[in-house]
Amino acid sequence: MRNLRTIAPSLASLLAISCSTFGLSCAATKPAVANVEAVPASAPSSAGPAEAAPAARQTSSDVHISDEIRVKCGIPDADAYFAFNSASVTTRDRTPLDLVVRCFTSGPLKGHAAKLVGRADPRGPSDYNIALGQWRADAVEGYMTSRGLNKGKATTTSRGSMDATGNDEATWERDRRVDVLLAN
């Protein structure tokens, strides 16, 4: 499978054509991104679901750190979720991500690699959700490397909405996240 970063612009074009051809309602903007430093430069400038974004109720962060990493690094338990149609790393994400970076650069996991898996809720076309999950993983990677993690020590991938389990806003928000895992 080709790298999603190289095909994301094509996916955006395909989605735009599909929207106009099949009369689908699609937004003309990419996911909301507040933290420009953490956004991949290759993110498409258009495409996305046009569903009205409900008032987003976020929890403590936009990342979910695996139990294995939390235990080894002594990081407090915290679940983290993205707002609807968003790929931004928020202020509340910084503390847990900084702890992960410290653990992977000078702590118990020094020398190990992290795997960042972007995820999305099921409300949108599959291709868009894969791209959105990748933008989220890339945003987290961008933040972590800006804080000192060697770029070669983090890999990103997306599962999009493939594993989504939500069926309303309260449960969809749990589908919108980046999982931080210990790479094999």
PDB file of C-alpha atoms in Angstrom:
ATOM      1  CA  MET A   1       0.000   0.000   0.000  1.00  0.00           C
ATOM      2  CA  ARG A   2       1.400   3.368  -0.974  1.00  0.00           C
ATOM      3  CA  ASN A   3       2.169   5.856   1.732  1.00  0.00           C
ATOM      4  CA  LEU A   4      -1.036   7.707   2.601  1.00  0.00           C
ATOM      5  CA  ARG A   5       0.816  11.030   2.591  1.00  0.00           C
ATOM      6  CA  THR A   6       1.400  10.670  -1.133  1.00  0.00           C
ATOM      7  CA  ILE A   7      -2.143   9.630  -1.992  1.00  0.00           C
ATOM      8  CA  ALA A   8      -4.085  11.889   0.398  1.00  0.00           C
ATOM      9  CA  PRO A   9      -4.388  14.712  -2.183  1.00  0.00           C
ATOM     10  CA  SER A  10      -5.789  12.173  -4.666  1.00  0.00           C
ATOM     11  CA  LEU A  11      -8.269  10.953  -2.041  1.00  0.00           C
ATOM     12  CA  ALA A  12      -9.409  14.531  -1.483  1.00  0.00           C
ATOM     13  CA  SER A  13      -9.945  15.012  -5.226  1.00  0.00           C
ATOM     14  CA  LEU A  14     -11.772  11.689  -5.501  1.00  0.00           C
ATOM     15  CA  LEU A  15     -14.013  12.635  -2.591  1.00  0.00           C
ATOM     16  CA  ALA A  16     -14.799  16.030  -4.136  1.00  0.00           C
ATOM     17  CA  ILE A  17     -15.681  14.375  -7.465  1.00  0.00           C
ATOM     18  CA  SER A  18     -17.802  11.754  -5.682  1.00  0.00           C
ATOM     19  CA  CYS A  19     -19.633  14.450  -3.759  1.00  0.00           C
ATOM     20  CA  SER A  20     -20.566  16.384  -6.875  1.00  0.00           C
ATOM     21  CA  THR A  21     -21.247  13.347  -9.069  1.00  0.00           C
ATOM     22  CA  PHE A  22     -23.460  11.493  -6.617  1.00  0.00           C
ATOM     23  CA  GLY A  23     -25.051  14.538  -5.016  1.00  0.00           C
ATOM     24  CA  LEU A  24     -23.437  13.902  -1.648  1.00  0.00           C
ATOM     25  CA  SER A  25     -23.124  16.689   0.862  1.00  0.00           C
ATOM     26  CA  CYS A  26     -19.415  17.269   1.522  1.00  0.00           C
ATOM     27  CA  ALA A  27     -17.594  20.088   3.264  1.00  0.00           C
ATOM     28  CA  ALA A  28     -15.107  22.218   1.365  1.00  0.00           C
ATOM     29  CA  THR A  29     -12.527  22.302   4.109  1.00  0.00           C
ATOM     30  CA  LYS A  30     -10.094  19.902   5.704  1.00  0.00           C
ATOM     31  CA  PRO A  31     -10.335  18.981   9.378  1.00  0.00           C
ATOM     32  CA  ALA A  32      -9.955  21.869  11.771  1.00  0.00           C
ATOM     33  CA  VAL A  33      -6.343  22.290  12.796  1.00  0.00           C
ATOM     34  CA  ALA A  34      -5.396  24.739  15.498  1.00  0.00           C
ATOM     35  CA  ASN A  35      -1.769  23.756  16.069  1.00  0.00           C
ATOM     36  CA  VAL A  36      -0.067  24.544  12.774  1.00  0.00           C
ATOM     37  CA  GLU A  37       3.352  23.247  13.894  1.00  0.00           C
ATOM     38  CA  ALA A  38       1.959  19.743  14.299  1.00  0.00           C
ATOM     39  CA  VAL A  39       0.092  19.556  10.979  1.00  0.00           C
ATOM     40  CA  PRO A  40       1.626  17.587   8.136  1.00  0.00           C
ATOM     41  CA  ALA A  41       2.481  19.795   5.168  1.00  0.00           C
ATOM     42  CA  SER A  42       0.877  17.300   2.789  1.00  0.00           C
ATOM     43  CA  ALA A  43      -2.622  17.499   4.312  1.00  0.00           C
ATOM     44  CA  PRO A  44      -5.146  18.122   1.531  1.00  0.00           C
ATOM     45  CA  SER A  45      -6.797  21.498   1.458  1.00  0.00           C
ATOM     46  CA  SER A  46     -10.294  20.188   0.845  1.00  0.00           C
ATOM     47  CA  ALA A  47     -12.649  17.298   1.464  1.00  0.00           C
ATOM     48  CA  GLY A  48     -14.463  16.023   4.485  1.00  0.00           C
ATOM     49  CA  PRO A  49     -17.885  15.103   5.742  1.00  0.00           C
ATOM     50  CA  ALA A  50     -20.423  17.893   5.866  1.00  0.00           C
ATOM     51  CA  GLU A  51     -22.270  16.618   8.891  1.00  0.00           C
ATOM     52  CA  ALA A  52     -23.014  19.381  11.298  1.00  0.00           C
ATOM     53  CA  ALA A  53     -20.472  19.115  14.064  1.00  0.00           C
ATOM     54  CA  PRO A  54     -22.205  18.695  17.392  1.00  0.00           C
ATOM     55  CA  ALA A  55     -20.948  20.699  20.315  1.00  0.00           C
ATOM     56  CA  ALA A  56     -17.779  18.751  20.921  1.00  0.00           C
ATOM     57  CA  ARG A  57     -17.271  17.532  24.468  1.00  0.00           C
ATOM     58  CA  GLN A  58     -13.633  16.628  24.779  1.00  0.00           C
ATOM     59  CA  THR A  59     -12.083  14.727  27.587  1.00  0.00           C
ATOM     60  CA  SER A  60      -8.607  15.220  28.978  1.00  0.00           C
ATOM     61  CA  SER A  61      -6.556  14.795  25.800  1.00  0.00           C
ATOM     62  CA  ASP A  62      -6.496  13.621  22.189  1.00  0.00           C
ATOM     63  CA  VAL A  63      -4.196  10.641  22.627  1.00  0.00           C
ATOM     64  CA  HIS A  64      -4.642   7.276  24.247  1.00  0.00           C
ATOM     65  CA  ILE A  65      -1.381   6.015  25.709  1.00  0.00           C
ATOM     66  CA  SER A  66      -1.166   2.230  25.932  1.00  0.00           C
ATOM     67  CA  ASP A  67      -1.189   0.639  29.380  1.00  0.00           C
ATOM     68  CA  GLU A  68       2.250  -0.836  28.674  1.00  0.00           C
ATOM     69  CA  ILE A  69       3.786   2.610  28.065  1.00  0.00           C
ATOM     70  CA  ARG A  70       1.905   4.256  30.945  1.00  0.00           C
ATOM     71  CA  VAL A  71       3.120   1.634  33.422  1.00  0.00           C
ATOM     72  CA  LYS A  72       6.742   1.622  32.226  1.00  0.00           C
ATOM     73  CA  CYS A  73       6.905   5.428  32.122  1.00  0.00           C
ATOM     74  CA  GLY A  74       4.821   6.183  35.218  1.00  0.00           C
ATOM     75  CA  ILE A  75       2.269   8.242  33.263  1.00  0.00           C
ATOM     76  CA  PRO A  76      -1.107   8.818  34.953  1.00  0.00           C
ATOM     77  CA  ASP A  77      -4.155   7.191  33.369  1.00  0.00           C
ATOM     78  CA  ALA A  78      -5.838   9.501  30.878  1.00  0.00           C
ATOM     79  CA  ASP A  79      -7.981   8.867  27.849  1.00  0.00           C
ATOM     80  CA  ALA A  80      -7.854  11.314  25.012  1.00  0.00           C
ATOM     81  CA  TYR A  81     -10.129  12.110  22.134  1.00  0.00           C
ATOM     82  CA  PHE A  82     -10.283  14.522  19.177  1.00  0.00           C
ATOM     83  CA  ALA A  83     -13.116  16.902  18.473  1.00  0.00           C
ATOM     84  CA  PHE A  84     -15.342  16.128  15.487  1.00  0.00           C
ATOM     85  CA  ASN A  85     -13.506  16.606  12.158  1.00  0.00           C
ATOM     86  CA  SER A  86     -10.335  17.763  13.965  1.00  0.00           C
ATOM     87  CA  ALA A  87      -6.673  16.831  13.741  1.00  0.00           C
ATOM     88  CA  SER A  88      -5.286  19.412  16.147  1.00  0.00           C
ATOM     89  CA  VAL A  89      -3.066  18.673  19.095  1.00  0.00           C
ATOM     90  CA  THR A  90      -4.578  20.656  21.947  1.00  0.00           C
ATOM     91  CA  THR A  91      -3.033  22.218  25.023  1.00  0.00           C
ATOM     92  CA  ARG A  92      -4.274  19.353  27.183  1.00  0.00           C
ATOM     93  CA  ASP A  93      -2.390  16.877  24.957  1.00  0.00           C
ATOM     94  CA  ARG A  94       0.973  18.423  25.668  1.00  0.00           C
ATOM     95  CA  THR A  95       1.559  17.127  29.197  1.00  0.00           C
ATOM     96  CA  PRO A  96       0.968  13.428  28.468  1.00  0.00           C
ATOM     97  CA  LEU A  97       2.847  13.667  25.172  1.00  0.00           C
ATOM     98  CA  ASP A  98       5.762  15.439  26.850  1.00  0.00           C
ATOM     99  CA  LEU A  99       5.895  12.600  29.390  1.00  0.00           C
ATOM    100  CA  VAL A 100       5.955  10.038  26.576  1.00  0.00           C
ATOM    101  CA  VAL A 101       8.739  11.937  24.793  1.00  0.00           C
ATOM    102  CA  ARG A 102      10.783  12.154  27.991  1.00  0.00           C
ATOM    103  CA  CYS A 103      10.296   8.426  28.625  1.00  0.00           C
ATOM    104  CA  PHE A 104      11.380   7.519  25.062  1.00  0.00           C
ATOM    105  CA  THR A 105      14.369   9.908  25.025  1.00  0.00           C
ATOM    106  CA  SER A 106      15.823   9.621  28.528  1.00  0.00           C
ATOM    107  CA  GLY A 107      13.564   7.333  30.562  1.00  0.00           C
ATOM    108  CA  PRO A 108      12.854   3.618  30.828  1.00  0.00           C
ATOM    109  CA  LEU A 109      11.940   3.316  27.127  1.00  0.00           C
ATOM    110  CA  LYS A 110      15.041   5.136  25.825  1.00  0.00           C
ATOM    111  CA  GLY A 111      16.024   3.596  22.514  1.00  0.00           C
ATOM    112  CA  HIS A 112      12.583   2.078  21.885  1.00  0.00           C
ATOM    113  CA  ALA A 113      10.181   3.241  19.182  1.00  0.00           C
ATOM    114  CA  ALA A 114       6.567   4.350  19.362  1.00  0.00           C
ATOM    115  CA  LYS A 115       3.754   3.484  16.977  1.00  0.00           C
ATOM    116  CA  LEU A 116       1.050   6.145  16.529  1.00  0.00           C
ATOM    117  CA  VAL A 117      -2.280   4.865  15.207  1.00  0.00           C
ATOM    118  CA  GLY A 118      -4.825   7.478  14.111  1.00  0.00           C
ATOM    119  CA  ARG A 119      -8.519   6.668  14.408  1.00  0.00           C
ATOM    120  CA  ALA A 120     -11.841   8.259  13.459  1.00  0.00           C
ATOM    121  CA  ASP A 121     -15.511   7.863  14.235  1.00  0.00           C
ATOM    122  CA  PRO A 122     -17.677   6.180  11.568  1.00  0.00           C
ATOM    123  CA  ARG A 123     -19.469   9.296  10.302  1.00  0.00           C
ATOM    124  CA  GLY A 124     -17.846   9.905   6.965  1.00  0.00           C
ATOM    125  CA  PRO A 125     -16.578   8.094   3.908  1.00  0.00           C
ATOM    126  CA  SER A 126     -14.011   5.380   4.632  1.00  0.00           C
ATOM    127  CA  ASP A 127     -11.301   7.047   2.534  1.00  0.00           C
ATOM    128  CA  TYR A 128     -11.779  10.332   4.354  1.00  0.00           C
ATOM    129  CA  ASN A 129     -11.698   8.626   7.761  1.00  0.00           C
ATOM    130  CA  ILE A 130      -8.423   6.896   6.832  1.00  0.00           C
ATOM    131  CA  ALA A 131      -6.950  10.259   5.788  1.00  0.00           C
ATOM    132  CA  LEU A 132      -8.286  11.943   8.955  1.00  0.00           C
ATOM    133  CA  GLY A 133      -6.775   9.226  11.139  1.00  0.00           C
ATOM    134  CA  GLN A 134      -3.445   9.714   9.348  1.00  0.00           C
ATOM    135  CA  TRP A 135      -3.598  13.502   9.858  1.00  0.00           C
ATOM    136  CA  ARG A 136      -4.189  12.898  13.548  1.00  0.00           C
ATOM    137  CA  ALA A 137      -1.276  10.467  13.866  1.00  0.00           C
ATOM    138  CA  ASP A 138       0.969  12.836  11.889  1.00  0.00           C
ATOM    139  CA  ALA A 139      -0.051  15.771  14.105  1.00  0.00           C
ATOM    140  CA  VAL A 140       0.893  13.819  17.242  1.00  0.00           C
ATOM    141  CA  GLU A 141       4.166  12.720  15.637  1.00  0.00           C
ATOM    142  CA  GLY A 142       4.904  16.325  14.644  1.00  0.00           C
ATOM    143  CA  TYR A 143       4.374  17.506  18.187  1.00  0.00           C
ATOM    144  CA  MET A 144       6.468  14.707  19.682  1.00  0.00           C
ATOM    145  CA  THR A 145       9.386  15.277  17.300  1.00  0.00           C
ATOM    146  CA  SER A 146       9.218  19.032  17.963  1.00  0.00           C
ATOM    147  CA  ARG A 147       9.703  18.162  21.646  1.00  0.00           C
ATOM    148  CA  GLY A 148      12.797  16.032  21.053  1.00  0.00           C
ATOM    149  CA  LEU A 149      11.712  12.566  19.946  1.00  0.00           C
ATOM    150  CA  ASN A 150      13.897  11.333  17.094  1.00  0.00           C
ATOM    151  CA  LYS A 151      11.714  11.166  13.968  1.00  0.00           C
ATOM    152  CA  GLY A 152      12.993   7.655  13.322  1.00  0.00           C
ATOM    153  CA  LYS A 153      11.579   6.560  16.701  1.00  0.00           C
ATOM    154  CA  ALA A 154       7.939   7.103  15.749  1.00  0.00           C
ATOM    155  CA  THR A 155       5.907   5.515  12.977  1.00  0.00           C
ATOM    156  CA  THR A 156       2.416   6.600  12.019  1.00  0.00           C
ATOM    157  CA  THR A 157      -0.473   4.722  10.528  1.00  0.00           C
ATOM    158  CA  SER A 158      -4.237   5.038  10.348  1.00  0.00           C
ATOM    159  CA  ARG A 159      -7.086   2.660  10.997  1.00  0.00           C
ATOM    160  CA  GLY A 160      -9.648   5.345  10.195  1.00  0.00           C
ATOM    161  CA  SER A 161     -13.024   4.122  11.409  1.00  0.00           C
ATOM    162  CA  MET A 162     -12.277   0.423  10.877  1.00  0.00           C
ATOM    163  CA  ASP A 163     -12.432  -0.355  14.607  1.00  0.00           C
ATOM    164  CA  ALA A 164     -14.990   2.294  15.582  1.00  0.00           C
ATOM    165  CA  THR A 165     -17.587   1.149  18.091  1.00  0.00           C
ATOM    166  CA  GLY A 166     -19.545   4.334  18.800  1.00  0.00           C
ATOM    167  CA  ASN A 167     -23.176   4.975  17.911  1.00  0.00           C
ATOM    168  CA  ASP A 168     -23.788   8.451  19.372  1.00  0.00           C
ATOM    169  CA  GLU A 169     -21.707  11.528  20.221  1.00  0.00           C
ATOM    170  CA  ALA A 170     -20.713  10.240  23.653  1.00  0.00           C
ATOM    171  CA  THR A 171     -19.306   7.045  22.178  1.00  0.00           C
ATOM    172  CA  TRP A 172     -18.070   8.497  18.852  1.00  0.00           C
ATOM    173  CA  GLU A 173     -15.695  10.786  20.736  1.00  0.00           C
ATOM    174  CA  ARG A 174     -13.901   7.670  22.004  1.00  0.00           C
ATOM    175  CA  ASP A 175     -13.332   6.620  18.403  1.00  0.00           C
ATOM    176  CA  ARG A 176     -11.540   9.916  17.580  1.00  0.00           C
ATOM    177  CA  ARG A 177      -8.035   9.452  18.937  1.00  0.00           C
ATOM    178  CA  VAL A 178      -4.424   8.529  18.360  1.00  0.00           C
ATOM    179  CA  ASP A 179      -3.228   5.409  20.132  1.00  0.00           C
ATOM    180  CA  VAL A 180       0.383   5.642  21.353  1.00  0.00           C
ATOM    181  CA  LEU A 181       1.806   2.124  21.418  1.00  0.00           C
ATOM    182  CA  LEU A 182       5.195   0.546  21.952  1.00  0.00           C
ATOM    183  CA  ALA A 183       6.488  -0.489  18.517  1.00  0.00           C
ATOM    184  CA  ASN A 184       7.680  -4.055  18.086  1.00  0.00           C
TER     185      ASN A 184
END
